[in-house]
XYZ file of N, CA and C in Angstrom:
729
model
N 0.990 -1.217 0.180
C -0.018 0.078 0.074
C 1.034 1.234 0.024
N 1.964 1.201 0.815
C 2.996 2.435 0.976
C 3.380 2.611 -0.573
N 3.998 1.477 -1.148
C 4.482 1.849 -2.568
C 3.493 2.285 -3.618
N 2.127 1.931 -3.465
C 1.235 2.435 -4.282
C 1.071 3.892 -4.195
N 0.961 4.260 -3.041
C 0.970 5.719 -2.181
C 2.032 6.460 -2.944
N 3.598 5.929 -2.934
C 4.683 6.838 -3.379
C 4.560 6.953 -4.876
N 4.040 5.809 -5.302
C 3.823 5.880 -6.796
C 2.863 7.114 -7.312
N 1.713 6.941 -6.634
C 0.823 7.998 -7.024
C 1.383 9.409 -6.614
N 2.208 9.466 -5.768
C 2.472 10.949 -5.510
C 3.379 11.502 -6.613
N 4.428 10.467 -6.932
C 5.482 10.759 -7.958
C 4.538 11.199 -9.120
N 3.539 10.356 -9.342
C 3.027 10.356 -10.768
C 2.393 11.904 -10.844
N 1.544 12.272 -9.447
C 0.884 13.516 -9.553
C 1.703 14.388 -9.585
N 2.876 14.579 -8.970
C 3.798 15.341 -8.955
C 4.471 15.988 -10.200
N 4.846 14.659 -10.923
C 5.200 14.784 -12.342
C 4.194 15.303 -13.431
N 2.843 14.963 -13.040
C 1.861 15.695 -13.966
C 1.691 17.210 -13.755
N 1.767 17.452 -12.356
C 1.897 18.872 -12.094
C 2.792 19.566 -12.468
N 4.041 18.885 -12.462
C 5.325 19.781 -12.987
C 5.004 20.210 -14.451
N 4.533 19.172 -15.399
C 4.257 19.301 -16.717
C 3.510 20.718 -16.991
N 2.280 20.674 -16.167
C 1.265 21.702 -16.502
C 1.697 23.003 -15.874
N 2.564 22.939 -14.742
C 3.363 24.317 -14.288
C 4.144 24.856 -15.222
N 4.632 23.941 -16.280
C 5.700 24.529 -17.224
C 5.211 24.278 -18.779
N 4.140 24.781 -18.943
C 3.513 24.556 -20.247
C 4.563 25.490 -21.436
N 4.851 24.657 -22.604
C 5.708 25.231 -23.396
C 5.056 26.476 -23.979
N 6.060 27.241 -24.510
C 5.444 28.478 -25.295
C 6.171 28.479 -26.696
N 4.741 27.895 -27.527
C 5.436 27.813 -28.935
C 5.828 29.192 -29.565
N 5.241 30.260 -28.991
C 5.658 31.454 -29.912
C 4.805 31.815 -31.329
N 4.996 32.973 -31.329
C 4.282 33.299 -32.731
C 4.985 34.490 -33.323
N 5.465 34.033 -34.537
C 6.204 35.385 -35.417
C 5.460 36.080 -36.257
N 5.241 37.285 -36.212
C 4.388 37.825 -37.225
C 5.053 38.369 -38.460
N 4.566 38.017 -39.701
C 5.260 38.071 -40.880
C 4.211 38.748 -41.755
N 4.454 38.601 -42.975
C 3.721 39.146 -44.310
C 2.423 38.178 -44.589
N 2.519 36.783 -43.640
C 1.430 36.117 -43.927
C 0.502 35.890 -42.866
N 0.727 37.128 -42.073
C -0.366 37.360 -40.616
C -1.291 38.254 -41.060
N -2.402 37.791 -40.478
C -3.684 38.855 -40.436
C -4.406 38.862 -39.290
N -5.098 39.986 -38.864
C -5.784 40.085 -37.699
C -7.503 39.635 -37.867
N -8.020 39.000 -37.222
C -9.185 38.346 -37.392
C -10.126 38.865 -35.866
N -11.386 39.655 -36.007
C -12.016 40.119 -35.117
C -13.395 39.461 -35.378
N -13.908 38.915 -34.083
C -15.493 38.193 -34.140
C -16.208 39.221 -33.401
N -17.583 39.224 -34.189
C -18.365 40.125 -33.648
C -18.174 41.416 -32.677
N -17.844 42.265 -33.457
C -17.546 43.407 -32.767
C -18.878 44.501 -32.993
N -20.090 43.768 -32.529
C -21.307 44.541 -32.669
C -21.910 44.772 -31.427
N -22.783 45.803 -31.843
C -23.554 46.525 -30.402
C -24.212 45.549 -29.398
N -24.795 44.488 -29.976
C -25.404 43.785 -28.778
C -24.599 43.033 -27.927
N -23.198 42.847 -28.162
C -22.224 42.480 -27.473
C -21.747 43.465 -26.437
N -21.203 44.676 -27.257
C -20.050 45.784 -26.776
C -20.641 47.165 -26.329
N -22.343 47.195 -26.691
C -23.069 48.414 -26.184
C -23.790 48.357 -24.952
N -23.673 49.137 -23.972
C -24.526 49.108 -22.734
C -25.855 48.940 -23.356
N -26.352 49.077 -24.275
C -27.817 49.131 -24.801
C -28.083 47.620 -25.555
N -26.757 47.006 -25.789
C -26.950 45.491 -26.338
C -27.840 44.682 -25.361
N -28.329 43.763 -26.344
C -29.056 42.736 -25.357
C -28.224 41.737 -24.670
N -26.967 41.884 -24.978
C -26.210 40.842 -23.976
C -25.335 41.585 -22.915
N -25.317 42.747 -22.886
C -24.724 43.564 -21.766
C -24.765 43.207 -20.688
N -26.107 42.811 -20.098
C -26.279 42.368 -18.659
C -25.455 41.087 -18.456
N -25.094 40.114 -19.093
C -24.188 38.941 -19.086
C -22.725 39.376 -19.178
N -22.301 40.076 -20.344
C -20.809 40.570 -20.653
C -20.541 41.636 -20.043
N -21.150 42.592 -19.878
C -20.805 43.927 -19.677
C -19.504 44.002 -18.600
N -19.761 43.015 -17.528
C -18.638 42.973 -16.197
C -17.416 42.788 -16.968
N -17.203 41.765 -17.828
C -15.931 41.160 -18.559
C -15.484 42.235 -19.284
N -16.460 42.819 -20.088
C -15.862 43.943 -21.056
C -15.272 45.125 -20.369
N -15.857 45.525 -19.191
C -15.070 46.672 -18.557
C -14.041 46.096 -17.854
N -13.950 44.948 -17.155
C -12.559 44.506 -16.710
C -11.732 44.397 -17.502
N -11.941 43.751 -18.716
C -10.640 43.628 -19.722
C -10.274 44.843 -20.300
N -11.043 46.049 -20.280
C -11.222 46.881 -21.181
C -11.196 46.699 -22.633
N -12.147 45.739 -22.810
C -12.326 45.205 -24.409
C -12.542 46.209 -25.333
N -13.565 47.167 -25.305
C -13.778 48.187 -26.143
C -12.521 48.732 -26.598
N -11.992 49.394 -25.546
C -10.860 50.108 -26.041
C -9.588 49.121 -26.453
N -9.348 48.322 -26.271
C -8.247 47.348 -26.542
C -8.651 46.605 -28.111
N -9.773 46.519 -28.520
C -10.287 46.276 -29.735
C -9.691 47.375 -30.578
N -10.322 48.726 -30.304
C -9.999 49.838 -31.308
C -8.569 49.924 -31.121
N -7.664 49.601 -30.213
C -6.233 49.713 -30.265
C -5.826 48.630 -31.500
N -6.287 47.322 -31.472
C -5.947 46.513 -32.545
C -6.191 46.955 -33.853
N -7.692 47.323 -34.124
C -7.989 48.060 -35.212
C -6.788 49.139 -35.808
N -6.382 50.032 -34.846
C -5.544 50.989 -35.228
C -4.115 50.487 -35.572
N -3.528 49.539 -34.738
C -2.363 48.807 -35.333
C -2.421 48.081 -36.545
N -3.537 47.729 -36.962
C -3.570 46.926 -38.440
C -3.420 48.019 -39.343
N -3.981 49.077 -39.293
C -3.680 50.475 -40.035
C -2.485 50.757 -40.087
N -1.913 50.941 -38.938
C -0.582 51.350 -38.770
C 0.665 50.608 -39.410
N 0.480 49.251 -39.187
C 1.352 48.361 -39.696
C 0.774 47.558 -41.061
N -0.195 48.086 -41.539
C -0.672 47.345 -42.868
C -0.791 46.037 -42.727
N -1.518 45.540 -41.522
C -1.940 44.283 -41.558
C -3.445 43.964 -41.742
N -3.787 42.925 -42.851
C -4.997 42.628 -43.273
C -5.893 42.161 -41.878
N -7.119 42.871 -42.401
C -7.967 42.668 -41.286
C -9.258 41.909 -41.792
N -9.780 40.974 -41.060
C -10.970 40.023 -41.572
C -12.022 40.198 -40.143
N -13.058 40.371 -40.549
C -14.154 40.789 -39.512
C -15.137 39.566 -39.712
N -15.602 38.656 -38.815
C -16.343 37.655 -38.816
C -17.671 37.966 -38.058
N -18.676 38.374 -38.624
C -19.945 38.985 -38.030
C -21.017 37.898 -37.743
N -21.926 38.019 -36.502
C -23.018 37.208 -36.476
C -24.096 37.896 -36.609
N -25.094 37.490 -37.639
C -26.493 37.800 -38.216
C -27.304 36.815 -37.968
N -28.428 36.681 -37.649
C -29.633 36.088 -37.544
C -30.614 36.699 -38.507
N -31.148 35.975 -39.463
C -32.039 36.288 -40.518
C -33.428 35.791 -40.252
N -34.442 36.026 -40.710
C -36.035 35.577 -40.205
C -36.066 34.205 -40.606
N -35.417 33.678 -41.361
C -35.249 32.030 -41.640
C -34.791 31.342 -40.572
N -33.715 32.121 -39.879
C -32.930 31.412 -38.821
C -33.813 30.895 -37.888
N -34.913 31.781 -37.520
C -35.847 31.893 -36.292
C -36.852 30.369 -36.637
N -36.606 29.792 -37.531
C -37.507 28.585 -37.685
C -36.621 27.410 -37.438
N -35.567 27.201 -36.993
C -34.557 26.325 -36.942
C -35.128 25.219 -35.713
N -35.115 23.965 -36.010
C -36.105 23.188 -34.829
C -35.097 22.476 -33.695
N -34.088 23.098 -33.597
C -33.178 22.945 -32.681
C -32.162 24.039 -32.144
N -31.938 24.266 -30.816
C -30.544 25.190 -30.585
C -29.856 24.516 -29.315
N -28.789 24.976 -29.307
C -28.224 24.937 -27.835
C -28.657 25.987 -26.981
N -28.073 25.793 -25.720
C -28.299 26.723 -24.676
C -28.418 28.038 -25.052
N -27.054 28.339 -25.493
C -26.789 29.770 -25.888
C -27.245 30.446 -27.094
N -27.491 29.391 -28.001
C -28.135 29.612 -29.320
C -29.693 30.116 -29.004
N -30.150 29.341 -28.178
C -31.544 29.531 -27.858
C -31.858 30.881 -27.168
N -30.879 31.273 -26.402
C -30.667 32.534 -25.648
C -30.472 33.656 -26.626
N -29.706 33.575 -27.566
C -29.746 34.685 -28.588
C -30.984 34.864 -29.557
N -31.652 33.387 -29.856
C -32.851 33.646 -30.485
C -33.927 34.474 -29.671
N -34.194 33.976 -28.448
C -34.993 34.604 -27.435
C -34.996 36.014 -27.238
N -33.761 36.548 -27.213
C -33.623 37.804 -27.103
C -33.403 38.855 -28.426
N -33.691 38.099 -29.411
C -33.384 38.539 -30.739
C -32.081 39.181 -31.201
N -31.076 38.556 -30.525
C -29.581 39.180 -30.464
C -29.339 39.071 -32.228
N -28.563 39.960 -32.504
C -28.002 40.038 -34.176
C -29.015 40.058 -35.171
N -30.466 40.096 -34.816
C -31.218 40.220 -35.759
C -31.340 41.022 -36.877
N -31.864 40.546 -38.190
C -32.010 41.236 -39.271
C -32.843 40.772 -40.097
N -33.485 41.468 -41.077
C -34.436 40.783 -41.867
C -34.158 39.709 -42.790
N -33.378 40.079 -43.738
C -32.888 38.974 -44.634
C -31.213 39.547 -45.289
N -30.721 38.549 -45.895
C -29.408 38.934 -46.562
C -29.480 40.414 -47.266
N -30.595 40.651 -47.986
C -30.597 41.988 -48.845
C -31.651 42.850 -48.169
N -31.823 42.608 -47.048
C -32.641 43.613 -46.385
C -31.705 44.360 -45.272
N -31.366 45.691 -45.359
C -30.680 46.664 -44.423
C -31.835 47.571 -43.671
N -32.849 47.289 -44.030
C -33.788 48.313 -43.295
C -33.748 48.142 -41.874
N -33.524 49.394 -40.911
C -33.246 49.091 -39.518
C -32.087 48.698 -39.218
N -31.019 48.357 -39.929
C -29.847 47.863 -39.609
C -28.997 48.877 -38.978
N -29.027 49.971 -39.483
C -28.251 51.170 -38.959
C -28.315 51.383 -37.391
N -27.585 51.155 -36.676
C -27.696 51.495 -35.243
C -28.277 50.250 -34.275
N -28.533 49.179 -34.998
C -29.361 48.221 -34.477
C -28.221 47.336 -33.653
N -28.779 46.340 -32.826
C -27.665 45.380 -32.250
C -26.844 44.643 -32.867
N -27.219 44.532 -34.348
C -26.416 43.942 -35.330
C -25.325 44.522 -35.886
N -25.349 45.839 -35.589
C -24.556 46.866 -36.340
C -23.205 46.944 -35.541
N -22.198 47.459 -36.379
C -20.801 47.669 -35.560
C -20.895 48.514 -34.332
N -20.147 48.230 -33.676
C -20.211 49.480 -32.390
C -19.572 50.835 -33.030
N -20.338 51.973 -32.971
C -20.042 53.008 -33.798
C -18.509 53.483 -33.930
N -17.806 53.333 -32.968
C -16.378 53.806 -32.464
C -15.436 52.890 -33.771
N -16.085 51.700 -34.006
C -15.245 50.782 -35.026
C -15.488 50.961 -36.450
N -16.427 51.911 -36.530
C -16.907 52.033 -38.127
C -16.019 52.621 -38.837
N -15.052 53.507 -38.509
C -14.310 54.182 -39.332
C -12.989 53.173 -39.674
N -12.827 52.113 -38.850
C -11.873 51.023 -39.158
C -12.488 50.096 -40.122
N -13.688 49.642 -40.158
C -14.130 48.152 -40.590
C -14.547 49.007 -42.081
N -15.216 50.205 -42.241
C -15.757 50.550 -43.338
C -14.886 51.038 -44.329
N -13.885 50.353 -45.051
C -12.711 50.506 -45.499
C -12.502 49.326 -46.543
N -12.075 49.407 -47.797
C -11.829 48.647 -48.636
C -10.572 47.593 -48.157
N -9.901 47.842 -47.326
C -8.851 47.028 -46.871
C -9.530 45.892 -45.885
N -10.530 46.055 -45.309
C -10.953 45.166 -44.454
C -12.053 44.063 -45.039
N -11.685 42.888 -44.752
C -12.785 41.969 -45.493
C -13.990 41.465 -44.213
N -15.014 41.787 -44.612
C -16.132 41.277 -43.782
C -16.967 39.980 -44.307
N -16.476 39.036 -43.805
C -16.839 37.759 -44.381
C -18.403 37.377 -44.135
N -19.093 36.261 -44.798
C -20.276 35.836 -44.424
C -20.412 35.444 -43.054
N -21.656 35.752 -42.494
C -21.867 35.645 -41.212
C -21.826 34.154 -40.655
N -21.181 33.890 -39.434
C -21.144 32.554 -38.733
C -22.489 32.591 -38.060
N -23.062 31.308 -37.859
C -24.533 31.096 -37.585
C -24.438 30.541 -35.972
N -23.752 29.908 -35.743
C -23.565 29.254 -34.104
C -22.679 30.054 -33.529
N -21.366 29.415 -33.513
C -20.169 30.004 -32.767
C -19.009 29.972 -33.727
N -18.681 29.056 -34.321
C -17.373 28.916 -34.968
C -17.579 29.420 -36.191
N -16.244 29.336 -37.254
C -16.365 29.812 -38.316
C -16.524 28.460 -39.454
N -16.980 27.499 -38.946
C -17.399 26.381 -40.103
C -18.536 26.791 -40.931
N -19.253 27.657 -40.368
C -20.492 28.167 -41.254
C -20.054 29.515 -42.161
N -19.097 29.944 -42.120
C -18.725 30.992 -43.206
C -17.799 30.695 -44.012
N -17.182 31.838 -44.590
C -16.117 31.695 -45.657
C -14.875 32.300 -44.998
N -14.601 32.139 -43.691
C -13.353 33.025 -43.164
C -12.100 32.261 -43.612
N -12.299 31.155 -43.680
C -11.027 30.158 -43.951
C -10.790 30.212 -45.553
N -11.541 30.554 -46.548
C -11.520 30.633 -47.653
C -10.854 32.061 -48.011
N -11.570 33.228 -47.446
C -10.897 34.500 -47.506
C -9.571 34.488 -47.192
N -9.092 33.925 -46.132
C -7.678 33.911 -45.384
C -6.810 33.292 -46.419
N -7.159 32.035 -46.669
C -6.193 31.226 -47.845
C -6.197 31.849 -49.169
N -7.076 32.538 -49.613
C -6.943 33.302 -51.026
C -6.213 34.538 -50.623
N -5.844 34.997 -49.688
C -4.565 36.112 -49.586
C -3.499 35.483 -48.956
N -3.180 34.331 -48.994
C -2.121 33.401 -48.605
C -1.814 33.702 -47.120
N -2.794 33.930 -46.412
C -2.759 34.111 -44.973
C -2.568 32.532 -44.268
N -1.655 32.392 -43.386
C -1.625 31.128 -42.616
C -1.385 31.307 -41.163
N -1.397 32.645 -40.799
C -1.245 33.086 -39.341
C -2.140 34.148 -38.918
N -2.992 34.070 -37.949
C -3.907 34.653 -37.280
C -3.879 35.337 -36.065
N -3.860 36.409 -35.678
C -3.989 36.884 -34.191
C -5.446 37.375 -34.240
N -6.110 36.732 -33.167
C -7.647 36.574 -33.106
C -8.090 37.429 -31.566
N -9.097 38.183 -31.906
C -9.791 38.631 -30.940
C -11.203 38.950 -31.090
N -11.872 39.508 -29.987
C -13.455 39.609 -30.346
C -14.188 39.349 -29.385
N -15.643 39.123 -29.887
C -16.525 38.611 -28.636
C -17.176 37.433 -29.181
N -17.911 36.897 -28.550
C -17.489 36.729 -27.135
C -16.362 35.694 -26.795
N -15.555 35.914 -25.727
C -14.357 35.352 -25.684
C -14.418 33.787 -25.675
N -15.295 32.875 -24.864
C -15.443 31.535 -24.512
C -16.557 30.869 -25.742
N -16.904 31.648 -26.506
C -18.042 31.193 -27.727
C -17.370 31.465 -28.952
N -17.608 32.527 -29.556
C -17.298 32.946 -30.830
C -16.082 32.835 -31.013
N -15.237 33.622 -30.264
C -13.653 33.857 -30.145
C -13.198 32.552 -30.212
N -13.501 31.543 -29.131
C -12.701 30.571 -28.779
C -13.098 29.440 -29.793
N -14.117 29.324 -30.402
C -14.709 28.275 -31.375
C -13.879 28.712 -32.738
N -13.871 30.000 -32.927
C -12.882 30.513 -34.140
C -11.646 29.969 -34.136
N -10.981 30.253 -32.788
C -9.587 29.613 -32.747
C -9.263 28.237 -33.005
N -10.443 27.358 -32.453
C -10.296 26.002 -32.392
C -10.396 25.522 -34.025
N -11.259 26.103 -34.673
C -11.532 25.804 -35.803
C -10.501 26.258 -36.900
N -9.798 27.374 -36.733
C -8.584 27.766 -37.356
C -7.361 26.814 -37.094
N -7.099 26.497 -35.755
C -6.098 25.463 -35.548
C -6.413 24.277 -36.308
N -7.522 23.645 -35.990
C -7.749 22.509 -36.800
C -7.771 22.437 -38.198
N -7.784 23.804 -39.044
C -7.436 23.840 -40.244
C -6.197 24.346 -40.695
N -5.394 24.118 -39.840
C -3.737 24.481 -40.121
C -3.234 26.073 -39.984
N -4.211 26.832 -39.581
C -3.581 28.081 -39.243
C -2.871 28.138 -37.711
N -1.798 29.011 -37.785
C -1.188 29.295 -36.724
C -1.784 30.468 -36.053
N -2.405 30.337 -34.669
C -3.255 31.130 -33.978
C -2.510 31.781 -32.835
N -2.634 33.163 -32.676
C -2.279 33.806 -31.271
C -3.601 34.595 -31.190
N -3.870 34.548 -29.583
C -4.749 35.282 -29.250
C -4.618 36.692 -28.574
N -5.346 37.527 -28.508
C -5.190 38.896 -27.634
C -6.232 38.841 -26.304
N -5.723 38.108 -25.378
C -6.524 37.802 -24.148
C -7.476 38.827 -23.575
N -7.050 40.057 -23.644
C -7.793 41.246 -23.033
C -8.699 41.999 -24.057
N -8.557 41.487 -25.422
C -9.501 41.973 -26.498
C -10.485 41.221 -26.711
N -10.904 40.209 -25.550
C -12.242 39.702 -25.676
C -12.825 39.944 -24.336
N -13.851 39.327 -24.262
C -14.711 39.417 -23.013
C -15.940 38.156 -23.062
N -16.345 37.568 -21.799
C -17.010 36.602 -21.936
C -18.190 36.995 -20.692
N -19.339 36.160 -21.154
C -20.502 36.322 -20.046
C -19.883 35.857 -18.386
N -20.400 36.406 -17.512
C -20.295 36.139 -16.258
C -21.934 35.907 -15.606
N -21.935 34.694 -15.236
C -23.274 34.454 -14.613
C -23.228 33.568 -13.407
N -24.166 33.696 -12.436
C -23.983 32.893 -11.189
C -23.092 31.487 -11.392
N -22.194 31.091 -10.629
C -21.747 29.920 -10.830
C -21.006 29.855 -12.066
N -20.904 30.587 -13.160
C -20.348 30.472 -14.456
C -19.428 31.594 -14.564
N -18.144 31.297 -15.028
C -17.281 32.733 -15.512
C -16.797 32.209 -16.954
N -17.150 32.732 -18.014
C -16.799 32.406 -19.230
C -15.481 33.053 -19.596
N -15.218 34.178 -18.909
C -13.806 34.705 -19.150
C -12.632 33.655 -18.744
N -12.929 33.130 -17.529
C -11.758 32.415 -16.983
C -11.568 31.088 -17.852
N -12.886 30.620 -18.312
C -12.803 29.302 -19.255
C -12.067 29.798 -20.517
N -12.454 30.738 -21.318
C -12.003 31.253 -22.336
C -10.478 31.326 -22.275
N -10.069 32.177 -21.015
C -8.300 32.577 -21.082
C -7.648 31.148 -20.653
N -8.086 30.260 -19.947
C -7.669 28.928 -20.111
C -7.324 28.203 -21.185
N -8.246 28.135 -21.907
C -8.397 27.252 -23.246
C -7.519 28.233 -24.221
N -7.296 29.559 -24.377
C -6.688 30.442 -25.325
C -5.071 29.844 -24.611
N -4.934 29.722 -23.598
C -3.301 29.201 -23.460
C -3.199 27.949 -23.452
N -3.982 26.787 -23.513
C -3.788 25.495 -23.800
C -3.717 25.202 -25.243
N -4.351 26.183 -26.355
C -4.616 25.737 -27.496
C -3.949 26.587 -28.515
N -3.787 27.847 -28.186
C -3.175 28.680 -29.139
C -1.910 28.840 -29.131
N -0.962 29.483 -30.054
C 0.226 29.142 -29.998
C 1.038 30.587 -29.025
N 0.182 31.654 -28.929
C 0.720 32.616 -28.058
C -0.584 33.288 -27.474
N -0.582 33.736 -26.371
C -1.552 34.579 -25.682
C -1.146 36.056 -25.425
N -1.300 37.124 -26.476
C -0.847 38.440 -26.168
C -1.955 39.365 -25.252
N -1.244 40.147 -24.191
C -2.153 41.274 -24.051
C -2.234 42.277 -25.165
N -3.128 43.296 -24.972
C -2.914 44.260 -26.117
C -1.804 45.290 -25.938
N -1.231 45.327 -24.886
C 0.163 46.225 -24.896
C 1.210 45.102 -25.138
N 1.150 44.086 -25.103
C 2.459 43.094 -25.560
C 2.246 43.158 -27.197
N 1.147 43.113 -27.757
C 0.706 43.313 -29.069
C 1.434 44.535 -29.532
N 1.197 45.501 -28.864
C 1.747 46.845 -29.447
C 3.375 47.072 -29.485
N 3.767 46.334 -28.189
C 5.255 46.278 -28.444
C 6.044 45.276 -29.345
N 5.156 44.162 -29.359
C 5.674 43.279 -30.560
C 5.636 43.984 -31.889
N 4.609 44.732 -32.356
C 4.723 45.223 -33.566
C 5.599 46.208 -33.750
N 6.069 47.051 -32.570
C 7.179 47.890 -32.763
C 8.281 47.413 -32.906
N 8.529 46.282 -32.455
C 10.205 45.736 -32.559
C 10.040 44.975 -34.215
N 8.855 44.464 -34.542
C 8.645 43.954 -35.956
C 8.853 45.052 -36.838
N 8.238 46.110 -36.576
C 8.520 47.340 -37.492
C 9.925 47.738 -37.813
N 10.770 47.685 -36.722
C 12.272 47.838 -36.779
C 12.912 46.708 -37.692
């Protein structure tokens, strides 16, 4: 019994040592690198948005709104391509026969709602529209707005196609919400052979009783991506890269 206990202690200590020293793959920014932003939209980022009650605390704690704007500015300053992956629900999406928990919530609160693909009536200033402070960065020819993703990840839109058509194989990823769309995009891009770095404080997630989406997201960013930057670390990295 004593030998079994000693073996368990040694095994447990070894496992804890491995996790205490997770490898740092690193991430080098080059001409094949793009920035991807998920859901920089009012329903997530405006105090008037329908999800603010769930994500607002995390947005404020992470300084997400300002950090995302810094990333948009960095993209322009350093001529890094930007791809925005939005979330829209059209009328025909509301006849789905089943949804997961957060899908059902989004449908119930009319999050990201639009009439249809060709209908922009009422879109300006709606929950599905960009946060106003980002429009001057997004509404430019240099920014690619992909087709919408419908659940959380980029499997249902053309993000990977758009990236590959510009010979992009590295992605710096940020946006909303951290443990849902941003994390799902990260996972899908990694599975599709892209090298991915996250900007952890340029995301935010729902915080609900007994549930901390931001903590879950940050943990998974660290375990799955090649690098987790803070916004300020990304600023410094790009300054060095510019030299």
